[in-house]
Tab-separated table of C-alpha atoms in Angstrom:
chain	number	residue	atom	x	y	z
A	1	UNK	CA	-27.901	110.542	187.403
A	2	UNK	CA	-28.197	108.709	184.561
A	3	UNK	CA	-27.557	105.088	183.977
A	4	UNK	CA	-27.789	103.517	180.221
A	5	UNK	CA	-26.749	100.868	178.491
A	6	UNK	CA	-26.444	101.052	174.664
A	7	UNK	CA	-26.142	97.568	172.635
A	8	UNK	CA	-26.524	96.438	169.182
A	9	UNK	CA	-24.215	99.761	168.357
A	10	UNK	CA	-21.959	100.495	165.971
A	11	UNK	CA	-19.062	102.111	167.672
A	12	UNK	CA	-17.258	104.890	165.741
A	13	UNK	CA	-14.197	105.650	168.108
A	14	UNK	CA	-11.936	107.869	166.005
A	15	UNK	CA	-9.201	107.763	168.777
A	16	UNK	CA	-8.698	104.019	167.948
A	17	UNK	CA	-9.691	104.843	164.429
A	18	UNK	CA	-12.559	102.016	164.831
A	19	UNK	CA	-15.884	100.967	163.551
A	20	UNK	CA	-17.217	97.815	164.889
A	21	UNK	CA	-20.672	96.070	166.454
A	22	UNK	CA	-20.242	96.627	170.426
A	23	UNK	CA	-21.945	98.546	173.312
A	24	UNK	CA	-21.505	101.159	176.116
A	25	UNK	CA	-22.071	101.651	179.364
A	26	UNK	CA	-22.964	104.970	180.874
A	27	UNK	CA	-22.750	106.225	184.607
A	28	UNK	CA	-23.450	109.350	186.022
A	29	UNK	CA	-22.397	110.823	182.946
A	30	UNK	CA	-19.284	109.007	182.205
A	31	UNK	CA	-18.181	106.149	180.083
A	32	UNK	CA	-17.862	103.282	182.453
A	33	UNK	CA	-17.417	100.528	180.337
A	34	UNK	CA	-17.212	99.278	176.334
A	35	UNK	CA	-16.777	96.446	174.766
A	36	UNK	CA	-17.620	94.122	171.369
A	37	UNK	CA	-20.574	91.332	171.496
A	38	UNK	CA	-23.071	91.185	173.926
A	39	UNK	CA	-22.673	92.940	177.172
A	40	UNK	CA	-23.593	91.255	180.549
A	41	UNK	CA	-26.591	91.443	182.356
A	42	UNK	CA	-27.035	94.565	184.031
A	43	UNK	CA	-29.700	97.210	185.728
A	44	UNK	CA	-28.987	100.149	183.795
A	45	UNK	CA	-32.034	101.201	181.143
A	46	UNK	CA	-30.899	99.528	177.664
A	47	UNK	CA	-31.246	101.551	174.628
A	48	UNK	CA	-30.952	99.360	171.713
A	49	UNK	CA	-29.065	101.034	169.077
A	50	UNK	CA	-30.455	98.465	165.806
A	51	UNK	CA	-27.029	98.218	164.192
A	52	UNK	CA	-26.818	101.872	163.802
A	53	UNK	CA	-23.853	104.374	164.933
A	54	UNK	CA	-23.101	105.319	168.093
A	55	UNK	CA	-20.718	108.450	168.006
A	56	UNK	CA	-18.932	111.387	170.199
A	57	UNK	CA	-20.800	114.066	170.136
A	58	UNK	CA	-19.213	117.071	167.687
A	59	UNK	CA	-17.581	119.965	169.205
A	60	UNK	CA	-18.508	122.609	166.541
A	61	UNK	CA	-15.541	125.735	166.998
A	62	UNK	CA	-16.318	128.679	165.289
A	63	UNK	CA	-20.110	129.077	166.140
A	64	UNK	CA	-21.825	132.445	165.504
A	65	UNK	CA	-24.806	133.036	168.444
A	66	UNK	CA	-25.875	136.279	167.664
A	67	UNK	CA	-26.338	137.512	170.963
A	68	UNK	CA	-26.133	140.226	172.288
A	69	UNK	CA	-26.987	142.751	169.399
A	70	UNK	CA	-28.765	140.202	166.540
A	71	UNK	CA	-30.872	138.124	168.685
A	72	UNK	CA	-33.577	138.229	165.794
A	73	UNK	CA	-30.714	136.107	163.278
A	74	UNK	CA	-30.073	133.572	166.254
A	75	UNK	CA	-30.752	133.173	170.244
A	76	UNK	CA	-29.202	130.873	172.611
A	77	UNK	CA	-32.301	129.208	173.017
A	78	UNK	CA	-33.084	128.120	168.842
A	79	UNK	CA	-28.845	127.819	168.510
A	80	UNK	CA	-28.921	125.081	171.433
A	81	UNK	CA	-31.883	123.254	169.682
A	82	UNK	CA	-30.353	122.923	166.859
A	83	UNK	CA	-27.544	122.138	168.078
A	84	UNK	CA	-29.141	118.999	169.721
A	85	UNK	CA	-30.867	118.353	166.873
A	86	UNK	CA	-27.619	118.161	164.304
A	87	UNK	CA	-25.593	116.427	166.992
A	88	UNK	CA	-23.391	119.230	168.172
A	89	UNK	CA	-23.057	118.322	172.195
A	90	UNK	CA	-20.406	121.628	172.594
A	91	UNK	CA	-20.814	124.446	170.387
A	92	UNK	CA	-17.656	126.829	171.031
A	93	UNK	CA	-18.581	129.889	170.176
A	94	UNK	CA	-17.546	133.144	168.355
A	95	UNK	CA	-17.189	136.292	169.647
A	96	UNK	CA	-18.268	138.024	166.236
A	97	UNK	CA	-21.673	140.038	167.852
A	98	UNK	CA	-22.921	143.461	168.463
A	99	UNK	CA	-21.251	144.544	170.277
A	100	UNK	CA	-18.341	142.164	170.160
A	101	UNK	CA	-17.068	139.653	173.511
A	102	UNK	CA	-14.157	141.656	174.273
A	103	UNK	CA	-14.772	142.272	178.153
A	104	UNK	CA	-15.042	139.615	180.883
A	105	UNK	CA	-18.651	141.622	181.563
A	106	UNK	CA	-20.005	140.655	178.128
A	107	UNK	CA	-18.533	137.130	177.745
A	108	UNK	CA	-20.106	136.463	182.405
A	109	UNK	CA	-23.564	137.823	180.080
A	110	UNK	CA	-23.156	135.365	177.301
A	111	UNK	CA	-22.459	132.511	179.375
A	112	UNK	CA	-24.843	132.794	181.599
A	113	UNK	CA	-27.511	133.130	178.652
A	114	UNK	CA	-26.081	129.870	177.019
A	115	UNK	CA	-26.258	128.330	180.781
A	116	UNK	CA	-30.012	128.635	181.051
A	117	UNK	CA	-31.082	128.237	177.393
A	118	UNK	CA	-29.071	125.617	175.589
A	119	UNK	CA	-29.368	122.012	176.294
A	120	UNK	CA	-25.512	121.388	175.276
A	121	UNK	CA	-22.174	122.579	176.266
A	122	UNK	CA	-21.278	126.061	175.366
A	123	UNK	CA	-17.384	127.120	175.548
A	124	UNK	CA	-16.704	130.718	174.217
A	125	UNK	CA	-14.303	132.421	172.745
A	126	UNK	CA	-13.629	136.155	173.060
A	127	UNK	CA	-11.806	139.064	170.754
A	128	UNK	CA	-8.401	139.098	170.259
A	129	UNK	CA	-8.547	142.633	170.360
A	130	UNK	CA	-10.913	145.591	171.531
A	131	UNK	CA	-14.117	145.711	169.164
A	132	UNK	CA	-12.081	143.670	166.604
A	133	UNK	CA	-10.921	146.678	165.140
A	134	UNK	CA	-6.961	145.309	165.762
A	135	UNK	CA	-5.763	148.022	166.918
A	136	UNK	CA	-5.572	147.488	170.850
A	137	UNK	CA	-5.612	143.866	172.628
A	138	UNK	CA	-8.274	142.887	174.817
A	139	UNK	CA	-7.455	141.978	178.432
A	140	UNK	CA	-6.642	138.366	177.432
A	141	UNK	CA	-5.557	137.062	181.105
A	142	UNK	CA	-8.965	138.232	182.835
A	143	UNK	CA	-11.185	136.847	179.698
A	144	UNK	CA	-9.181	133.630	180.602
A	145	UNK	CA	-9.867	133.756	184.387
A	146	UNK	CA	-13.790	134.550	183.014
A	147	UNK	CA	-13.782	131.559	181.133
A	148	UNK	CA	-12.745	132.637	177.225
A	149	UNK	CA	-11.440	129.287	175.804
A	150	UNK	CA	-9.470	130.800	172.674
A	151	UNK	CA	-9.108	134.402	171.714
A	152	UNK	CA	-10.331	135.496	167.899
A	153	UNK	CA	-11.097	138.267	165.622
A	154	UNK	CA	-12.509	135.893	163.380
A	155	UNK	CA	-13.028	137.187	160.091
A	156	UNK	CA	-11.606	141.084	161.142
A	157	UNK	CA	-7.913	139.930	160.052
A	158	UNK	CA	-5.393	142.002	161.959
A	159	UNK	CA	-3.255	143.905	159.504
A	160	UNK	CA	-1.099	145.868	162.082
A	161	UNK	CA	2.056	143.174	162.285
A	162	UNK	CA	3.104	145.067	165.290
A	163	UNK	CA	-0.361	144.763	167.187
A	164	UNK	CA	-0.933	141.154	166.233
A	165	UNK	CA	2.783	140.033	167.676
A	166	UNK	CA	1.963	141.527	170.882
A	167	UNK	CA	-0.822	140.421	171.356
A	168	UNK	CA	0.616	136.527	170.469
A	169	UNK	CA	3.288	137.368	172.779
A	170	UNK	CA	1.334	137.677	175.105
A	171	UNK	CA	-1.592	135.084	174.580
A	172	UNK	CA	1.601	132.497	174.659
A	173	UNK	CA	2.561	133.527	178.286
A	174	UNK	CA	-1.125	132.895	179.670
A	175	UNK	CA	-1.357	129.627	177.583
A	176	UNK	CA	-4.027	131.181	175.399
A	177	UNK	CA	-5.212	129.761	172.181
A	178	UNK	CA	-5.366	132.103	169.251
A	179	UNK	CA	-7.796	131.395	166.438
A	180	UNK	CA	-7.139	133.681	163.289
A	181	UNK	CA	-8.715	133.338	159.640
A	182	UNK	CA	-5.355	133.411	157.359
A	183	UNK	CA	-6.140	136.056	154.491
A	184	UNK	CA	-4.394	139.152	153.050
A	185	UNK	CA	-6.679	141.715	153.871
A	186	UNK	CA	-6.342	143.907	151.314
A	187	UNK	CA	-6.408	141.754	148.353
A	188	UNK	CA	-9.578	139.950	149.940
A	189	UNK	CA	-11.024	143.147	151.548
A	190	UNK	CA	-15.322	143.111	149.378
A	191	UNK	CA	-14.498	139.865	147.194
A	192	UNK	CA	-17.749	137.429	146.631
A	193	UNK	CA	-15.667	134.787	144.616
A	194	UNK	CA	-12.371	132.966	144.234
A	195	UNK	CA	-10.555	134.259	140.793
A	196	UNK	CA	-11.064	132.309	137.776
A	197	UNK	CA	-13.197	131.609	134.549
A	198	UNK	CA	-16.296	131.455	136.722
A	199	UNK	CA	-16.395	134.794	138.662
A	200	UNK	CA	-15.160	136.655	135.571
A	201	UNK	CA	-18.004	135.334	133.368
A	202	UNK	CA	-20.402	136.372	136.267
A	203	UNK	CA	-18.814	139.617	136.928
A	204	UNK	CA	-18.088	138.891	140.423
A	205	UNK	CA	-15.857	141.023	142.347
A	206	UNK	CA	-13.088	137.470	143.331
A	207	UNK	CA	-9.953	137.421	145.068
A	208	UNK	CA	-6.603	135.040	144.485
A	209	UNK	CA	-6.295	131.755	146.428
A	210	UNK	CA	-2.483	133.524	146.714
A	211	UNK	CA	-4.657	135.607	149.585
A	212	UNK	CA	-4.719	132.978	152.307
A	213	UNK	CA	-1.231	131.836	151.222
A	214	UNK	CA	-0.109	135.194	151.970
A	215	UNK	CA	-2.240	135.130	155.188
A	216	UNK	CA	-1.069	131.998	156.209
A	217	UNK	CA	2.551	132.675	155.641
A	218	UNK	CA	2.852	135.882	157.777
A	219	UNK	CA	0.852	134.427	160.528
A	220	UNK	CA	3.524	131.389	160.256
A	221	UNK	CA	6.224	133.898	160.611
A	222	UNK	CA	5.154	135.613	163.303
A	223	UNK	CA	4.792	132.203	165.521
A	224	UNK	CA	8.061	131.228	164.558
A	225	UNK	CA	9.154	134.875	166.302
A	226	UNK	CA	6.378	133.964	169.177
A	227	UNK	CA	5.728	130.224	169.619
A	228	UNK	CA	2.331	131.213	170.306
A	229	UNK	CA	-0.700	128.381	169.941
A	230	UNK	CA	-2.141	128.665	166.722
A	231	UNK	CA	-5.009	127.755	164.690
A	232	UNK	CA	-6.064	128.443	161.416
A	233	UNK	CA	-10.084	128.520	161.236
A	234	UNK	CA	-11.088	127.764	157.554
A	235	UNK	CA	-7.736	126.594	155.291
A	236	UNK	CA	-9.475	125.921	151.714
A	237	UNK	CA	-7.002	126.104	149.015
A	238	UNK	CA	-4.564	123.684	148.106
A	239	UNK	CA	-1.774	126.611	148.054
A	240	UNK	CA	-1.745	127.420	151.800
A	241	UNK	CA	-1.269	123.732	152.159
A	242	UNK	CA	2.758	123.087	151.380
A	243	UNK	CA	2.961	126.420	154.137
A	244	UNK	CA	0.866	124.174	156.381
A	245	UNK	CA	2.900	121.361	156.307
A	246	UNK	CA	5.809	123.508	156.735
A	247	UNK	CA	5.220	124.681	160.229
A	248	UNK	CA	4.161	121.549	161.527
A	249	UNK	CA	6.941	119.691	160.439
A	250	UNK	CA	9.391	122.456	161.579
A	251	UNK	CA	7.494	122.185	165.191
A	252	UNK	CA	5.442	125.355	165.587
A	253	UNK	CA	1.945	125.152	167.762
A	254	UNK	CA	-0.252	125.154	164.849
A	255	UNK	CA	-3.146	123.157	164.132
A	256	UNK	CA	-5.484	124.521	160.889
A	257	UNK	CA	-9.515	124.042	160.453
A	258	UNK	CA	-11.844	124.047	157.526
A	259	UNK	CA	-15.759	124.322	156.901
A	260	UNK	CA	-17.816	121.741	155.658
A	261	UNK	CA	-19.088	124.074	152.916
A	262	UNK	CA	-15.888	123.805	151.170
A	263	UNK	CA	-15.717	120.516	151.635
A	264	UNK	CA	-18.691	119.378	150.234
A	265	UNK	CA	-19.576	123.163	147.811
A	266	UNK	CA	-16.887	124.506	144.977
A	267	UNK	CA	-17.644	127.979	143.087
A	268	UNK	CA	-19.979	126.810	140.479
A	269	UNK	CA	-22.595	126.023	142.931
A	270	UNK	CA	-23.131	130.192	142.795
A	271	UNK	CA	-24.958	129.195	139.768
A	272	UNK	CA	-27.684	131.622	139.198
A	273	UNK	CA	-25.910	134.224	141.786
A	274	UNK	CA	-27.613	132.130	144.774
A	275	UNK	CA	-26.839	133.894	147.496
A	276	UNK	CA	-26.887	131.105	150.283
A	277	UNK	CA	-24.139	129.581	148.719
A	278	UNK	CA	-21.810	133.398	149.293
A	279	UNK	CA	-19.892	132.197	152.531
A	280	UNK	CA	-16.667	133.248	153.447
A	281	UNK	CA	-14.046	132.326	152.291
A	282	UNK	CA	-15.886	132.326	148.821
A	283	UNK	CA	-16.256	128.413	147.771
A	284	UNK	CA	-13.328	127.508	145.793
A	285	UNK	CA	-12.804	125.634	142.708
A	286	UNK	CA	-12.707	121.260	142.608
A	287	UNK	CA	-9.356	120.986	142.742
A	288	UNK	CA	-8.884	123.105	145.933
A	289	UNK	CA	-12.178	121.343	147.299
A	290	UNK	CA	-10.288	118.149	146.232
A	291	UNK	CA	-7.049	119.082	147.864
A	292	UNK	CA	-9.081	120.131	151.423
A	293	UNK	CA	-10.411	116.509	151.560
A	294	UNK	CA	-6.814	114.758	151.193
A	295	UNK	CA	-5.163	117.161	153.827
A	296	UNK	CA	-8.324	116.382	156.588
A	297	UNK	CA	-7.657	112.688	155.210
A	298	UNK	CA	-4.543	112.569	155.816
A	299	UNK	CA	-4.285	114.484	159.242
A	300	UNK	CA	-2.884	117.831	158.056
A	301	UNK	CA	-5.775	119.848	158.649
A	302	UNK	CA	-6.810	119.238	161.696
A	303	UNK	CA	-10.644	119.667	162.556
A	304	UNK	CA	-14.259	120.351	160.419
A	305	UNK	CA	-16.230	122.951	161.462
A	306	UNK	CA	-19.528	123.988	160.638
A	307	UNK	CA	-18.743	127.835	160.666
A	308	UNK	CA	-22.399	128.331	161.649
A	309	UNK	CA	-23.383	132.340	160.586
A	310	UNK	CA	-27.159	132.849	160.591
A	311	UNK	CA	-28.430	135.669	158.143
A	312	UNK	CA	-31.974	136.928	158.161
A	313	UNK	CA	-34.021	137.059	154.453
A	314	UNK	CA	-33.203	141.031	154.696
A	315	UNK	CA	-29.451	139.867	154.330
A	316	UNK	CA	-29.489	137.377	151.669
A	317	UNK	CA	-32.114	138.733	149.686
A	318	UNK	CA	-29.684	140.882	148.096
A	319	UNK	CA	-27.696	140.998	144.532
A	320	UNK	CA	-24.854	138.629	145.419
A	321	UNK	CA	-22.192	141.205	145.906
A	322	UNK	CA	-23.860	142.867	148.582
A	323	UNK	CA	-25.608	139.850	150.429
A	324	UNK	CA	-23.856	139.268	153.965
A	325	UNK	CA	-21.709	135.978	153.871
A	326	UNK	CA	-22.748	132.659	155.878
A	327	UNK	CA	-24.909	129.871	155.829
A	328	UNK	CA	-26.311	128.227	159.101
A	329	UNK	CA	-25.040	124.551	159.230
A	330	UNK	CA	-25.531	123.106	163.190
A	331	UNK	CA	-28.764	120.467	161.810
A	332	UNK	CA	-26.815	120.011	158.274
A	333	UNK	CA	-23.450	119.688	159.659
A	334	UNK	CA	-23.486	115.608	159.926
A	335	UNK	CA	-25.319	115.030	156.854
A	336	UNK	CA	-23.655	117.231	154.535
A	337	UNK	CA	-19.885	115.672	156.190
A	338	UNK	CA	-21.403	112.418	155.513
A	339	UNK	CA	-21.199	113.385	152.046
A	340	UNK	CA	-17.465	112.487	152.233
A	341	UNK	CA	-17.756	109.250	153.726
A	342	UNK	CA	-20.740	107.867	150.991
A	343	UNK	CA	-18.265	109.193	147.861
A	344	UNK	CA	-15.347	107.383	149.786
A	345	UNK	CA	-13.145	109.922	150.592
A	346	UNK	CA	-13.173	108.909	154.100
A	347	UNK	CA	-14.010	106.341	156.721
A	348	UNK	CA	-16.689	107.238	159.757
A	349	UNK	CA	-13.573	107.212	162.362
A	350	UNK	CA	-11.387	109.909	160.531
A	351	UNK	CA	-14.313	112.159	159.999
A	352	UNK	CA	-15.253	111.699	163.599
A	353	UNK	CA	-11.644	112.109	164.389
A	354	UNK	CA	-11.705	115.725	162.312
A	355	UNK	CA	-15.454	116.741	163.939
A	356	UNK	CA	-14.830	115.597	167.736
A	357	UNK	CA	-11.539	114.195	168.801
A	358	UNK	CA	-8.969	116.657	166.908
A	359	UNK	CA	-10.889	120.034	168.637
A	360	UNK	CA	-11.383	118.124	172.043
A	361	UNK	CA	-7.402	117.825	171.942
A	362	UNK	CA	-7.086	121.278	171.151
A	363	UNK	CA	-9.209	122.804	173.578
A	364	UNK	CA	-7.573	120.637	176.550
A	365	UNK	CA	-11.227	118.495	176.665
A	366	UNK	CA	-11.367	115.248	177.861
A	367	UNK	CA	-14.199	114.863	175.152
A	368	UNK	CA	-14.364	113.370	171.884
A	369	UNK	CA	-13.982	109.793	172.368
A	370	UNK	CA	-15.160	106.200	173.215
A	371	UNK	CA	-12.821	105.464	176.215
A	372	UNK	CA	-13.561	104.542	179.591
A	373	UNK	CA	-13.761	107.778	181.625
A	374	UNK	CA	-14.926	110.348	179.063
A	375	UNK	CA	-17.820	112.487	179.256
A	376	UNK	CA	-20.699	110.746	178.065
A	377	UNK	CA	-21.953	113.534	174.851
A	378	UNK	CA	-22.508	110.982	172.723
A	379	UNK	CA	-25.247	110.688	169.445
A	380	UNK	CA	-26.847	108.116	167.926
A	381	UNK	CA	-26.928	108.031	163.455
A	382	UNK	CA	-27.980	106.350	161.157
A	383	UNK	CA	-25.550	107.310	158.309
A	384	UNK	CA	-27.710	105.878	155.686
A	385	UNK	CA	-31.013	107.304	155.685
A	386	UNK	CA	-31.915	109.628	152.788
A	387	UNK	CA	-34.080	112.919	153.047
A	388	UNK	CA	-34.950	115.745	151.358
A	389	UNK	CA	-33.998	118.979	153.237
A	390	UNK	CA	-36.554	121.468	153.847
A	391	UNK	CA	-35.057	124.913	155.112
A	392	UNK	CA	-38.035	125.290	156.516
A	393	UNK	CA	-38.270	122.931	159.044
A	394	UNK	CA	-34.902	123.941	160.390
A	395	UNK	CA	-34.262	125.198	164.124
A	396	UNK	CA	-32.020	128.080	164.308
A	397	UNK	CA	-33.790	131.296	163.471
A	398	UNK	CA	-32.044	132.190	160.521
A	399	UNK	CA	-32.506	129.436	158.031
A	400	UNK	CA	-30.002	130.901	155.164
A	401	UNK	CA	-28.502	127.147	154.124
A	402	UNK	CA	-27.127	126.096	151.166
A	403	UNK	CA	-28.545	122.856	151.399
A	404	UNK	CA	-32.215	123.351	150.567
A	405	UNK	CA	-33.875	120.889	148.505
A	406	UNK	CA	-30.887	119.300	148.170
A	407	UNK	CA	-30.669	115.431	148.568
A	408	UNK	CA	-28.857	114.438	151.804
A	409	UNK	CA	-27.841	110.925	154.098
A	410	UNK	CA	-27.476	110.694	157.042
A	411	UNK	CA	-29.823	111.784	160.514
A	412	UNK	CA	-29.075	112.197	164.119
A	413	UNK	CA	-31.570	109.833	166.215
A	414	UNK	CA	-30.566	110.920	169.631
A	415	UNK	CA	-27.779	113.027	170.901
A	416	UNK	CA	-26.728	112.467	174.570
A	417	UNK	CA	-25.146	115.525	176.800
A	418	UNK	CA	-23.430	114.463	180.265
A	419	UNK	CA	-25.458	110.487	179.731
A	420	UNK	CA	-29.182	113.080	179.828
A	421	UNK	CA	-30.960	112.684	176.617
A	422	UNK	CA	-31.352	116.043	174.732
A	423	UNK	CA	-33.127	115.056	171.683
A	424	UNK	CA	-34.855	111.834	169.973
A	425	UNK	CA	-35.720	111.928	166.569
A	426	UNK	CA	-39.719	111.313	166.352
């Protein structure tokens, strides 16, 4: 197995909430040892780190592999690549394809696929309920035993109350993690942007930030009635927030998410009806984008996610309102968060603590941080570099990203799975 030693790092543990000079020692695919200065002498193969950061690896939740059904948009195989490539060592992944992971025969097929192409750890998630047409639950204590690590019907939200609390009723007495994407479905149901100045000058069909209030505050209610685990997958407007902080502070198992697009996008980057920039949620405006930052500063929401959705030309290359919603973001997911960190909004260790150590903890991983006995998925960055991003020479299949030609800081080097190199930057 392997044996390295890395020196001359910078050490971003966002358990301690540190960044300091140090190095590592990896065993057999464990942290064995850390420390600040210079280590002592020892046989393991050195990789000198030249002053730049040594990291967890992310654990990405809410990845879209489009297989079975769309293996064109995005394969196991490219997904794991660039994966590797944009420092993602686990990719937990949505159950969102065609058809959907709703049986423990489709998610044994998916897992094995992701077991023999993908250089990184895969953990998926399966449907909440049957086809994600929430109407009838899925068989969540089998999909459990088959390995399902959270339960989701991602963007499908369930609008049958009645459905939804059984099926939290009973995801609480396996132990089962439900993901859900807080929106009223009815005033959200074929809206391209959020209401305001900008989508009525465009003439884009737009729905009310009130929608993921709304969302938010009936899937609140019905934890209170189930004490269910909870998380939100993409909170982006400063009005769902106050309800956020609500059911934490009143106890309930809740923990909320957000994408980096909204982090680091708002609504007037539609500009010219640019349809790599339609993602869903729509982008919001700069004060919710604002707002987003502070709560993930401060702790209240929880974890950043890429919300990786690869669309082929045929389904961007559309007039806005009908162009499917997504943007890949697995190789731009680092750069684009270290947006944050260069404008000051926040220090390497809490973004690390948002991309790695807050979605280890929820998942039950052992992952996500520097300490002595962790897995050893760790990546090497040098936070500073600039590039210019060419879609082009991206790795997933799909290469729909809002980020093209855009001016970005920040590369992966190396990215380290179990202490086995994946991928070195040439």
């Amino acid at each position: 197995m392997s044996d390295f030693l890395f020196t001359n790092a910078r050490l971003i543990d966002p358990d301690a909430g540190t960044d300091s000079l140090g190095w590592l020692h990896v065993s057999d695919g464990r942290i064995v040892a850390t420390g600040e200065g210079t280590p002592e002498p020892s046989d393991a193969e050195t990789v000198d780190c030249g002053g730049k950061c040594l990291a967890p690896g992310i654990i990405d939740i809410g990845v879209k592999v489009c297989e079975p059904g769309e293996r064109h948009k995005e394969s196991y195989k490219s997904a794991g690549r660039a994966a590797a490539a944009g420092g993602v060592t686990t990719m937990v992944t949505r159950p969102d394809t065609t058809p959907a992971i709703d049986t423990p025969e489709s998610l044994e097929f998916v897992t094995r696929r992701a077991q023999a192409d993908t250089p990184v750890n895969v953990l998926p998630m399966a449907a909440l309920t049957k086809g994600r047409e929430g109407r009838e639950m899925t068989e969540i204590g089998f999909l459990q035993d088959a390995g399902a690590v959270a339960f989701t019907d991602c963007d499908h939200v369930i609008s049958d109350t009645k459905v939804f609390t059984r099926a939290l009723t009973y995801a609480r007495s396996c132990g089962a993690l439900v993901m859900a994407h807080p929106q009223e479905p009815i005033l959200s149901k074929g809206a391209a942007a959020t209401s305001g100045k900008f989508a009525a000058l465009y003439g884009l069909p737009a729905v009310s930030p009130m929608a993921e209030r709304m969302g938010l505050d009936r899937d609140i209610a019905l934890l209170e009635m189930t004490g269910a685990k909870y998380h939100a997958d993409q909170i982006t407007t400063a009005r769902a927030l106050p309800a956020l902080e609500r059911a934490k502070r009143n106890g309930l198992d809740i923990t909320a998410g957000t994408s980096v697009h909204h982090l680091t996008l708002n609504e007037l980057d539609v500009a010219d009806y640019r349809t790599f920039f339609k993602v869903k949620p729509p982008l919001r405006s700069e004060d919710d984008r604002l707002a987003v930052i502070e709560a993930v500063r401060t702790g209240l929401i929880d974890i950043i996610s890429s919300m990786h959705t690869p669309q082929d030309e045929e389904s961007k290359r559309l007039p806005f309102e009908e162009a499917a919603a997504g943007a890949v973001a697995l190789e731009t997911f680092l750069p684009a968060a270290l947006r944050l960190v260069h404008a000051e909004y926040l220090d390497l260790p809490t973004l690390f603590r948002a991309m790695s150590l807050n979605p280890a903890k929820r998942l039950g991983l052992d992952a996500g941080r520097l300490s002595v006995g962790a897995p050893a998925d760790l990546i090497v960055f040098d936070p500073d570099v600039p590039f210019v991003l060419d879609r082009a020479t991206l790795l997933s299949k799909s290469q729909n990203t809002p980020f093209d030609g855009q001016r970005m800081q920040g590369r992966v080097l190396a990215t380290f799975v179990g202490g086995h190199e994946v991928f070195r930057r040439t």
